[in-house]
Short mmCIF file of C-alpha atoms and ligand atoms in Angstrom, two decimals:
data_model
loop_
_atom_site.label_atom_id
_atom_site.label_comp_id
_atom_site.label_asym_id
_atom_site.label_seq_id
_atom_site.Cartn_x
_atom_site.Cartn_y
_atom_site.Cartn_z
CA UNK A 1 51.36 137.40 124.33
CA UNK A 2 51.94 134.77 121.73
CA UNK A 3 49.63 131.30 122.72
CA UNK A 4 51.65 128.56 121.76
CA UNK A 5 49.84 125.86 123.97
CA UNK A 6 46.27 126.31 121.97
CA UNK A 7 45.20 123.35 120.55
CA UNK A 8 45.20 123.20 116.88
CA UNK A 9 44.11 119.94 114.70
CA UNK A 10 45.92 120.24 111.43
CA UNK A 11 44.13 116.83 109.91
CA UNK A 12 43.16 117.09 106.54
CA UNK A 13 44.95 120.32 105.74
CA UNK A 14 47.32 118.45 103.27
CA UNK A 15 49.83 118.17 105.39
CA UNK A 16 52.79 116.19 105.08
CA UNK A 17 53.24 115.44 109.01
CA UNK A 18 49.45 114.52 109.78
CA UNK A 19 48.11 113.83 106.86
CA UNK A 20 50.67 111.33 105.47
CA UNK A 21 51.89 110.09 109.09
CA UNK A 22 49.20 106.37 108.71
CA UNK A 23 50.69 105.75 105.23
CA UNK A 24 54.24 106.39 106.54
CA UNK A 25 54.41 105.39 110.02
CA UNK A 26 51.60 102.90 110.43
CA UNK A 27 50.26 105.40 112.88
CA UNK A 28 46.65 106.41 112.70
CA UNK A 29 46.40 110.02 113.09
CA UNK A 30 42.79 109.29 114.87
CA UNK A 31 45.09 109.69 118.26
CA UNK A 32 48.73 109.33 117.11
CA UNK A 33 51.08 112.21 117.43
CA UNK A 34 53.26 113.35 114.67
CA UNK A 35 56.70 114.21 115.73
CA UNK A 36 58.62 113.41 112.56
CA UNK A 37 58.94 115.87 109.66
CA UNK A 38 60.77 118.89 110.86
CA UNK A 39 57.99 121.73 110.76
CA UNK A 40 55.70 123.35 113.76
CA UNK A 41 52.07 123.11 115.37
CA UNK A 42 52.11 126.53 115.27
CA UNK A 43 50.18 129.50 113.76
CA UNK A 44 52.84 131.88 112.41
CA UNK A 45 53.98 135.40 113.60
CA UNK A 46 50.68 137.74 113.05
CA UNK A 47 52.75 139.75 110.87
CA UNK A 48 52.53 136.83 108.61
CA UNK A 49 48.78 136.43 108.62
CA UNK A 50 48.39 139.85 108.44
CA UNK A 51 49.82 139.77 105.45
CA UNK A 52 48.22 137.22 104.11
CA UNK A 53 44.63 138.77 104.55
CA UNK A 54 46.43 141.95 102.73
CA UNK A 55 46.77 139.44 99.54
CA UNK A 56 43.99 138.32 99.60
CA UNK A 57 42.17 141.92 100.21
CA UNK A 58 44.22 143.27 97.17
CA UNK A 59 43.39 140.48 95.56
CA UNK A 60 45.64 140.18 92.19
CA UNK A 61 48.78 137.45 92.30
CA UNK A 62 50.77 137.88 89.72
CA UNK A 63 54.52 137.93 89.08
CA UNK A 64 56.85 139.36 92.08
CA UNK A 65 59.05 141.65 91.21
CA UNK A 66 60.33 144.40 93.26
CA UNK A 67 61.80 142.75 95.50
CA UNK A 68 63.37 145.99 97.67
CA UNK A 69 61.09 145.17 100.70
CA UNK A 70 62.29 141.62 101.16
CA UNK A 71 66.07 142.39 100.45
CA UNK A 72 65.92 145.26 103.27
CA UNK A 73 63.96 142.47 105.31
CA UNK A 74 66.70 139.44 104.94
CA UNK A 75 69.35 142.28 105.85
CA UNK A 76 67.90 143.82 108.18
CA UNK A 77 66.94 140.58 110.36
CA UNK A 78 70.76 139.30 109.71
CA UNK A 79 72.08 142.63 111.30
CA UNK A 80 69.59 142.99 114.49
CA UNK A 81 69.86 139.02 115.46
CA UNK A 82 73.38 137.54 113.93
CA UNK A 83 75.01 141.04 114.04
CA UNK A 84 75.66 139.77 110.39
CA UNK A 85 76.47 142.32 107.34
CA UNK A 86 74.87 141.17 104.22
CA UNK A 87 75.01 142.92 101.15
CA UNK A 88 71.82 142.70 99.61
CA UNK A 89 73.45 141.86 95.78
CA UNK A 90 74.74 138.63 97.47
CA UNK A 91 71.20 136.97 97.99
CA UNK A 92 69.44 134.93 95.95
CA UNK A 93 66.11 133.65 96.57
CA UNK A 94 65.49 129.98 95.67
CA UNK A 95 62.31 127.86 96.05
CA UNK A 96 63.99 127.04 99.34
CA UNK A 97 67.35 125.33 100.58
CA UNK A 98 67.24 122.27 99.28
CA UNK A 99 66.79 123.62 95.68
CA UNK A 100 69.20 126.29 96.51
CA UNK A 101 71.36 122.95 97.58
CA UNK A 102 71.04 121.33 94.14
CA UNK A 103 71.63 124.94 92.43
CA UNK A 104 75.00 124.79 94.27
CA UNK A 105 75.74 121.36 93.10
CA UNK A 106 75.30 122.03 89.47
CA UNK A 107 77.26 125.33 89.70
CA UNK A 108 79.74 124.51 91.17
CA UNK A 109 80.81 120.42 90.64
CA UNK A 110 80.91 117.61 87.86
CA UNK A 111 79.06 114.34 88.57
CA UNK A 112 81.41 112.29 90.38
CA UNK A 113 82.60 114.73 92.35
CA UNK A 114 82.84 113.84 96.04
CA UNK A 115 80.52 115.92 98.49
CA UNK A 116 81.63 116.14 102.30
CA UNK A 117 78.29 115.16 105.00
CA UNK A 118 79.06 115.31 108.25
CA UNK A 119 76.91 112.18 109.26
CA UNK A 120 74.53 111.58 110.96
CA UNK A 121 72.85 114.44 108.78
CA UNK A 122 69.55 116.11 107.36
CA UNK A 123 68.19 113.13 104.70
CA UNK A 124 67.65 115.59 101.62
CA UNK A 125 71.49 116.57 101.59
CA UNK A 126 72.34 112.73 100.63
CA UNK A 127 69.37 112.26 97.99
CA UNK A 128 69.93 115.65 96.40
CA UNK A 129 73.57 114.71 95.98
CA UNK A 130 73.05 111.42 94.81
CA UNK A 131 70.30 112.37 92.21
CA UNK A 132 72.64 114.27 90.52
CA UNK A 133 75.01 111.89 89.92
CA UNK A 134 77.79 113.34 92.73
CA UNK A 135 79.64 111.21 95.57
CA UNK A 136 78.41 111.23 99.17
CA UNK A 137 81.79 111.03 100.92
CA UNK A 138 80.41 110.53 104.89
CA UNK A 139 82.54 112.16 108.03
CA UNK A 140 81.26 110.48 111.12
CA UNK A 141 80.53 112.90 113.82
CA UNK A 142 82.41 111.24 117.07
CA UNK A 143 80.36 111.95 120.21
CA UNK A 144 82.15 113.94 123.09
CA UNK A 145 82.41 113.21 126.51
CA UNK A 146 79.51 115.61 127.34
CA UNK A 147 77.22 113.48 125.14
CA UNK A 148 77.48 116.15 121.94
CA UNK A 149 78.71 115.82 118.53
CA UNK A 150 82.19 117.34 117.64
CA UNK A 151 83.63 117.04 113.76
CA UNK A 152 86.69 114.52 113.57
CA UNK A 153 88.38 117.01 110.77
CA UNK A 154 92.02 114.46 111.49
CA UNK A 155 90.23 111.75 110.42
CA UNK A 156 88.29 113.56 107.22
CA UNK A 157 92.05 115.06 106.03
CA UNK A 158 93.42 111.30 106.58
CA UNK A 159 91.03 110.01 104.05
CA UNK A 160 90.59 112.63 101.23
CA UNK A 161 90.89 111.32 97.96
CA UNK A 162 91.38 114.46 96.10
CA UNK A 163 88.11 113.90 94.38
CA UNK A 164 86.18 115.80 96.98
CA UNK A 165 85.15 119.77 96.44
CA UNK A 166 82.51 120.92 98.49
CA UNK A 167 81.95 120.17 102.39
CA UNK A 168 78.22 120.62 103.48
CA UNK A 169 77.72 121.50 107.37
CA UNK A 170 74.66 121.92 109.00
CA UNK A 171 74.80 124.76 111.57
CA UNK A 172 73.46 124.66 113.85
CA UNK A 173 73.13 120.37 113.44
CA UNK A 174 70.21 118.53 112.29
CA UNK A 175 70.05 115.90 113.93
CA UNK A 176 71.84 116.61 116.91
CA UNK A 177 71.21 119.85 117.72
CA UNK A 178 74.60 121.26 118.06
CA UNK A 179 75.48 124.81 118.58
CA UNK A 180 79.01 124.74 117.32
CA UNK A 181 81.48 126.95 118.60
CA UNK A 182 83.45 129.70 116.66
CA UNK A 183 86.59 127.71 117.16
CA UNK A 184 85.03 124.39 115.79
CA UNK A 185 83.83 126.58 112.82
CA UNK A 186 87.26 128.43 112.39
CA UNK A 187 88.73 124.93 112.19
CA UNK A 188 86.24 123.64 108.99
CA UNK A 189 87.21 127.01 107.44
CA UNK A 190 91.08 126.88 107.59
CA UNK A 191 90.40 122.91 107.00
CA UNK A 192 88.66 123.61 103.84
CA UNK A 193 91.04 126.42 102.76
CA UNK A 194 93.89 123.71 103.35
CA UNK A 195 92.18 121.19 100.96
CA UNK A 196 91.05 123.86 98.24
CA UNK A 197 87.35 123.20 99.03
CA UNK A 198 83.91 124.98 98.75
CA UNK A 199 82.01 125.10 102.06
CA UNK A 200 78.02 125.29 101.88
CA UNK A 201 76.85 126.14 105.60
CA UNK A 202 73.02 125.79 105.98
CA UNK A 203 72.22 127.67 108.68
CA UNK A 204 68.28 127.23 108.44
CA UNK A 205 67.97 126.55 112.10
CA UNK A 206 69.84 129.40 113.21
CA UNK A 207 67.18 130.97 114.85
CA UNK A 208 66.15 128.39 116.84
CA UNK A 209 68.64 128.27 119.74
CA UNK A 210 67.53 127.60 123.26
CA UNK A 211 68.13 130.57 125.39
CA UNK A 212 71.91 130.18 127.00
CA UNK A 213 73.38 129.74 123.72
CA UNK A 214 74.45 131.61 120.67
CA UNK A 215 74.82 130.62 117.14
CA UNK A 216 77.81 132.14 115.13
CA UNK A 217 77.15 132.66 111.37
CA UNK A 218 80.06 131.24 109.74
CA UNK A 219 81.30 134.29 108.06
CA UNK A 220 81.46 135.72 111.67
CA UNK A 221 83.81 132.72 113.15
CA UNK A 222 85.90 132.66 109.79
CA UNK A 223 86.17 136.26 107.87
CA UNK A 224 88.57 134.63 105.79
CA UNK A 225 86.64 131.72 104.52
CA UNK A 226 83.88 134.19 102.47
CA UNK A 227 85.79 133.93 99.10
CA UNK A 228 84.56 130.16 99.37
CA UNK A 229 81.56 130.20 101.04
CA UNK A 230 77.84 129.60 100.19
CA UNK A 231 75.20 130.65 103.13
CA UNK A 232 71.79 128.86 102.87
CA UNK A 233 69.05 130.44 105.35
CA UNK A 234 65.26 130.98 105.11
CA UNK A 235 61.99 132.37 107.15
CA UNK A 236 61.03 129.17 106.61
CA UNK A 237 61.62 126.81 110.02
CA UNK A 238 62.26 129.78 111.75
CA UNK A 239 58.31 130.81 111.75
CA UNK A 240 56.64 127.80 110.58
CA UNK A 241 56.58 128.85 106.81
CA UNK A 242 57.94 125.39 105.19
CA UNK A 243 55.03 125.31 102.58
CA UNK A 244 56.41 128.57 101.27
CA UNK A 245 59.50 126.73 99.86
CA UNK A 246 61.41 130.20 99.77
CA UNK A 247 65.22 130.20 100.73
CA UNK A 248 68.00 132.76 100.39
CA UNK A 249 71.19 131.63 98.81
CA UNK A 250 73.60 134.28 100.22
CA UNK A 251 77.33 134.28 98.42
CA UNK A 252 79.83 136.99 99.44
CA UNK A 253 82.32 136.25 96.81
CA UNK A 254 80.92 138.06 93.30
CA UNK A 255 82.79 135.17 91.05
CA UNK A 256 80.93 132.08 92.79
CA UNK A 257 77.81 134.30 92.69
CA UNK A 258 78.51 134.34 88.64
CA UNK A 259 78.55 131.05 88.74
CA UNK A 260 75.92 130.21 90.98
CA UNK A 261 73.84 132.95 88.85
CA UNK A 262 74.36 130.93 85.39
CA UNK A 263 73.21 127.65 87.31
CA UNK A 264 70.05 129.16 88.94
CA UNK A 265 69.16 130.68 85.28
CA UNK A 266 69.35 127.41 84.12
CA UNK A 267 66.67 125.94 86.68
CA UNK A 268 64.42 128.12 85.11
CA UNK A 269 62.87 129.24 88.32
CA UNK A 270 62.18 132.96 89.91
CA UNK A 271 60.87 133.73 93.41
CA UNK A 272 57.84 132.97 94.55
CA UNK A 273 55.38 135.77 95.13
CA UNK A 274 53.80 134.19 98.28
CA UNK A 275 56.82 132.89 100.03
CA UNK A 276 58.50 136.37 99.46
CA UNK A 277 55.47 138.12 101.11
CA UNK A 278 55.41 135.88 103.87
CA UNK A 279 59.17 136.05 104.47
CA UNK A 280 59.26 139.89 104.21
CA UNK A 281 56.30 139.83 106.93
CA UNK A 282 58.15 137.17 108.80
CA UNK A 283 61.63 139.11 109.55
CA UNK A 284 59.72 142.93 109.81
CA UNK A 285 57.28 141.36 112.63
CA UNK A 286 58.79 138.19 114.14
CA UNK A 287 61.18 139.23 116.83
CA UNK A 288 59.11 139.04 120.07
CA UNK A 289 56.97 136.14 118.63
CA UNK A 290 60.55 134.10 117.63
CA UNK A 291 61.89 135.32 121.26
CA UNK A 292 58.73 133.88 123.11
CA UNK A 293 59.01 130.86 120.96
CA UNK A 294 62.43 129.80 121.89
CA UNK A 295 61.57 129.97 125.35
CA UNK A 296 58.27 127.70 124.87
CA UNK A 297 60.80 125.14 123.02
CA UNK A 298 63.56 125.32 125.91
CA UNK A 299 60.26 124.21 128.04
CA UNK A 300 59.10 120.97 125.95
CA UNK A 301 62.42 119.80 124.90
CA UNK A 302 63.50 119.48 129.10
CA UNK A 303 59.94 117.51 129.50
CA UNK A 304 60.87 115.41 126.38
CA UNK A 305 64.87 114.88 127.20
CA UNK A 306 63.75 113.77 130.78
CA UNK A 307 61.07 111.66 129.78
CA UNK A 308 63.48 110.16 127.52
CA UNK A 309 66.46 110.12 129.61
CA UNK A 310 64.26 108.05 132.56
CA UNK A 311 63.95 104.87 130.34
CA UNK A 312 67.15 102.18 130.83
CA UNK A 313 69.26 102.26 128.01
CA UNK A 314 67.85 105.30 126.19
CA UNK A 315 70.19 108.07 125.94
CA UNK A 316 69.01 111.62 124.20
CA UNK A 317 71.51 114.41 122.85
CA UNK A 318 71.72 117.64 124.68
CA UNK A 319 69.31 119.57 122.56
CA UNK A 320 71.45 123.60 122.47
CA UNK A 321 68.85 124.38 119.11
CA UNK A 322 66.45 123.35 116.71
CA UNK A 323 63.44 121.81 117.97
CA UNK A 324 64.39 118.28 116.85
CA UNK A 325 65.56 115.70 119.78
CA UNK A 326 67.64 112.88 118.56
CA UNK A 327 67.99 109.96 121.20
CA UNK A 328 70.00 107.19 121.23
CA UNK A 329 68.65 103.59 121.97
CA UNK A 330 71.14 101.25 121.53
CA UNK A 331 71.78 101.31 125.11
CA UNK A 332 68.18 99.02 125.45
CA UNK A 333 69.84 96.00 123.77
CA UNK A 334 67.13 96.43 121.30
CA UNK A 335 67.34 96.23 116.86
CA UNK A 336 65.95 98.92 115.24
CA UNK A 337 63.45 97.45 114.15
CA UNK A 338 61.98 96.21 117.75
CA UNK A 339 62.53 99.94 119.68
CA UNK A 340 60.85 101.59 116.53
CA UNK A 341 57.46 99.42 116.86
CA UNK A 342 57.46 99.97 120.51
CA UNK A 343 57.61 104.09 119.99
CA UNK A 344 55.36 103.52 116.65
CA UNK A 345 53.03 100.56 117.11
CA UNK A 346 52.40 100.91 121.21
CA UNK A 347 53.09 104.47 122.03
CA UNK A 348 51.01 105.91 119.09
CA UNK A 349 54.12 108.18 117.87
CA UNK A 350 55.69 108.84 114.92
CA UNK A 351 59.31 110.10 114.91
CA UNK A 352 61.66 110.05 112.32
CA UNK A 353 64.02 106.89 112.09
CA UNK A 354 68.12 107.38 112.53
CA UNK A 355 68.59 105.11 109.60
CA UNK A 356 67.65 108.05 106.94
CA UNK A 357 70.53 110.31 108.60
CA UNK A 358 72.94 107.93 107.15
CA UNK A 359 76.26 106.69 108.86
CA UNK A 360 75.85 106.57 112.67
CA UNK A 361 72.17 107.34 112.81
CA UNK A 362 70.93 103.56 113.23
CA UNK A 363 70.40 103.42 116.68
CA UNK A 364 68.52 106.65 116.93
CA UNK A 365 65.61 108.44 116.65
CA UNK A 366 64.68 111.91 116.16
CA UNK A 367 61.73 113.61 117.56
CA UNK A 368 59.93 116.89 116.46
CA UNK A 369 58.94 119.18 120.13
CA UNK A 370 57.38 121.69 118.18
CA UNK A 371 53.87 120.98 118.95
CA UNK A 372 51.47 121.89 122.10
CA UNK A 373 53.25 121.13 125.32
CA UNK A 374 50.28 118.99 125.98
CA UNK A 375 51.25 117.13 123.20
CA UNK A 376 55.12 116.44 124.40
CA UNK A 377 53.78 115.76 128.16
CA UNK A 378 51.66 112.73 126.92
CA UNK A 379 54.30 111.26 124.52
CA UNK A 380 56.35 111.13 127.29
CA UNK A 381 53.81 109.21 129.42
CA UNK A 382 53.02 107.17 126.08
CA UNK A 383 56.88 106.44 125.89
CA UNK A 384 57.23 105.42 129.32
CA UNK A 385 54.63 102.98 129.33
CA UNK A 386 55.94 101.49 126.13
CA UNK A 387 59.23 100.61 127.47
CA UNK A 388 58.15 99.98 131.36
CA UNK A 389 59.12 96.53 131.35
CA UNK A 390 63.30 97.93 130.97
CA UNK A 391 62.54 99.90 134.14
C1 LIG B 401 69.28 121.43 107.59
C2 LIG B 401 68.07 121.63 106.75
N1 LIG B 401 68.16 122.22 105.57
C3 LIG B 401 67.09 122.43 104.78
C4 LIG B 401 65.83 122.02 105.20
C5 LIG B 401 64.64 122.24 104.30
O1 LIG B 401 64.77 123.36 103.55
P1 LIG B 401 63.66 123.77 102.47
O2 LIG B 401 62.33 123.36 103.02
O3 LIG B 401 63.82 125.25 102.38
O4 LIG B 401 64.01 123.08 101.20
C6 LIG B 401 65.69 121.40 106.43
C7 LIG B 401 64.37 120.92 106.87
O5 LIG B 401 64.23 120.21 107.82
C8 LIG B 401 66.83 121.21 107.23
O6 LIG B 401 66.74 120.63 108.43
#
């Protein structure tokens, strides 16, 4: 039904990925392939586009304001696929999660206030922090037996300062791609209810789960952790909608939503007409385009894993969700520096490099299967020629 393997050249559409991926990664997008910043080679759901046309048919653009349509939307998607209650007063919409992110900051901690990252971690989370003036305090992830990330939450009690009030997590993880399990996430909530801290759980790839695995929202795995808990989630990575920069802030508790109310007042911003319509289309007429889309991802990330998995030394992450492999390649004896310019300079690719993830992310790096399985086959075959002198 939904034709994710037609080709589709997005160069010279102002996009960050192609468009940007010479100046960044030294590799010419003539016949390099993107697989760094985290968004698809995919048309949307048709809902989406439909939409769109409707816009443009009716022609006038100004401000959005009833906003009904999109509220029943968020809730109704949360309900049908997370079997999550939302109350529609709890969301608000943002000009996506990172700015939601910052909002959060602002409302709810003083510069110099320490801010929990389980590292390695999505990049934005440490420059938004930093940029306003609060304390990255980094929680290595420790690497299980079965190759997977797992939170060290001993080790994070053992050395809180007591400066530290808000614990980010990324569920599921980015990079990583972690699932974690309801007991995991029960543990973070009674962890941050010991300490007296807020918890911020970005669940933006949420929908993105291979098939064989389930993603709990944390309110789900921890009822009793919603009087200090923010929700960030969007349309946006789910269907391939990043340039619409709309997120939903969701907060159960009505005081932090005060609060978090007086902070996003004084951003001065209000939603987006576009992003809303796109995100309203998104959730009414996304299910069996989302549910065919997981299974096309399941499909390149095995190609990719085992492509990756056959070179000496190279040693990928099981990949449970998102559509963003992170491999390790310390195991080739190489710097950073040297296995980088072999995937960049002789294979032609561009992924994103562990360093940006922060503590523990040096020896990776992370690449983007959301593209035309085409696309993933020859990377692999680029790959393996790039490093056939290990074999
Ligand atoms: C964990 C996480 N949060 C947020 C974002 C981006 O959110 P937005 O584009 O809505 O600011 C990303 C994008 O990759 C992400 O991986």
């Amino acid at each position: 039904m939904f034709d994710f393997d037609e080709p589709i050249d997005r160069r010279n559409t102002h996009s960050l990925k192609w468009d940007l991926m010479e100046e960044r990664h030294g590799v010419s997008a003539d016949n390099g392939i993107a697989m760094w910043v985290a968004d698809m080679d995919f048309r949307p759901p048709p809902s989406v586009t439909e939409a769109l046309r409707g816009e443009v048919a009716q022609g006038v653009h100004g401000y959005y304001g009833d906003d009904r349509a999109y509220k029943a939307a968020i809730t109704g998607w949360m309900a049908r696929r997370h079997g999550w209650e939302v109350d529609p007063a709890a969301i608000a919409t943002t000009h996506g999660i990172v700015a939601g992110f910052a909002i959060c900051l602002q409302a709810f901690t003083e510069p110099g206030d320490g801010v929990i990252l389980f590292s390695p971690v999505y990049h934005a989370f440490y420059r938004v922090i930093r940029a306003n003036r609060r304390e990255v305090v980094e929680s290595p992830l420790v690497r299980r037996e079965d190759g997977r990330y797992a939170m060290d939450l001993a080790a994070l009690g053992a050395a809180l300062t007591g400066r530290e009030r808000l614990v980010v997590l990324c569920s599921p993880h980015n990079p990583g791609g972690r699932v974690w399990s309801r007991e995991e996430l029960g543990a973070l909530a009674d962890f941050c209810a010991a300490h007296d801290l807020l918890l911020v759980s970005d669940e933006i790839h949420h929908d993105l789960v291979m098939p064989g695995y389930r993603h709990v929202p944390m309110p789900l795995a921890a009822p009793g952790v919603v009087d200090r808990l923010v929700m960030l989630t969007a349309t946006t990575k789910t269907f391939n909608l990043a340039g619409a920069l709309t997120g939903n802030v969701i907060i159960p508790d009505a005081a932090l939503r005060r609060r978090f109310g007086e902070a996003h007042v004084a951003s001065g911003t209000s939603p987006n007409r576009f992003g809303a319509l796109v995100a309203t289309a998104a959730y009414a007429g996304g299910d069996a385009w989302l549910d065919a889309l997981n299974i096309y991802l399941a499909g390149n990330a095995a190609i990719l894993v085992e492509g990756l998995s056959a070179i000496p030394g190279v040693r990928p992450m099981p990949l449970d969700a998102t559509y963003l492999a992170w491999a390790d390649f310390a195991g080739t004896g190489m710097t950073p520096e040297e296995f980088t310019a072999r995937v960049e300079r002789d294979a032609g690719i561009a992924p994103s490099h562990g360093t940006t993830f922060g503590a523990g992310g040096e020896s990776f790096l992370r690449f983007n299967i959301a593209t035309q399985r085409a696309r993933v086959a020859e990377a692999v075959r680029r790959l393996g020629a790039a490093f056939a002198d290990l074999q």
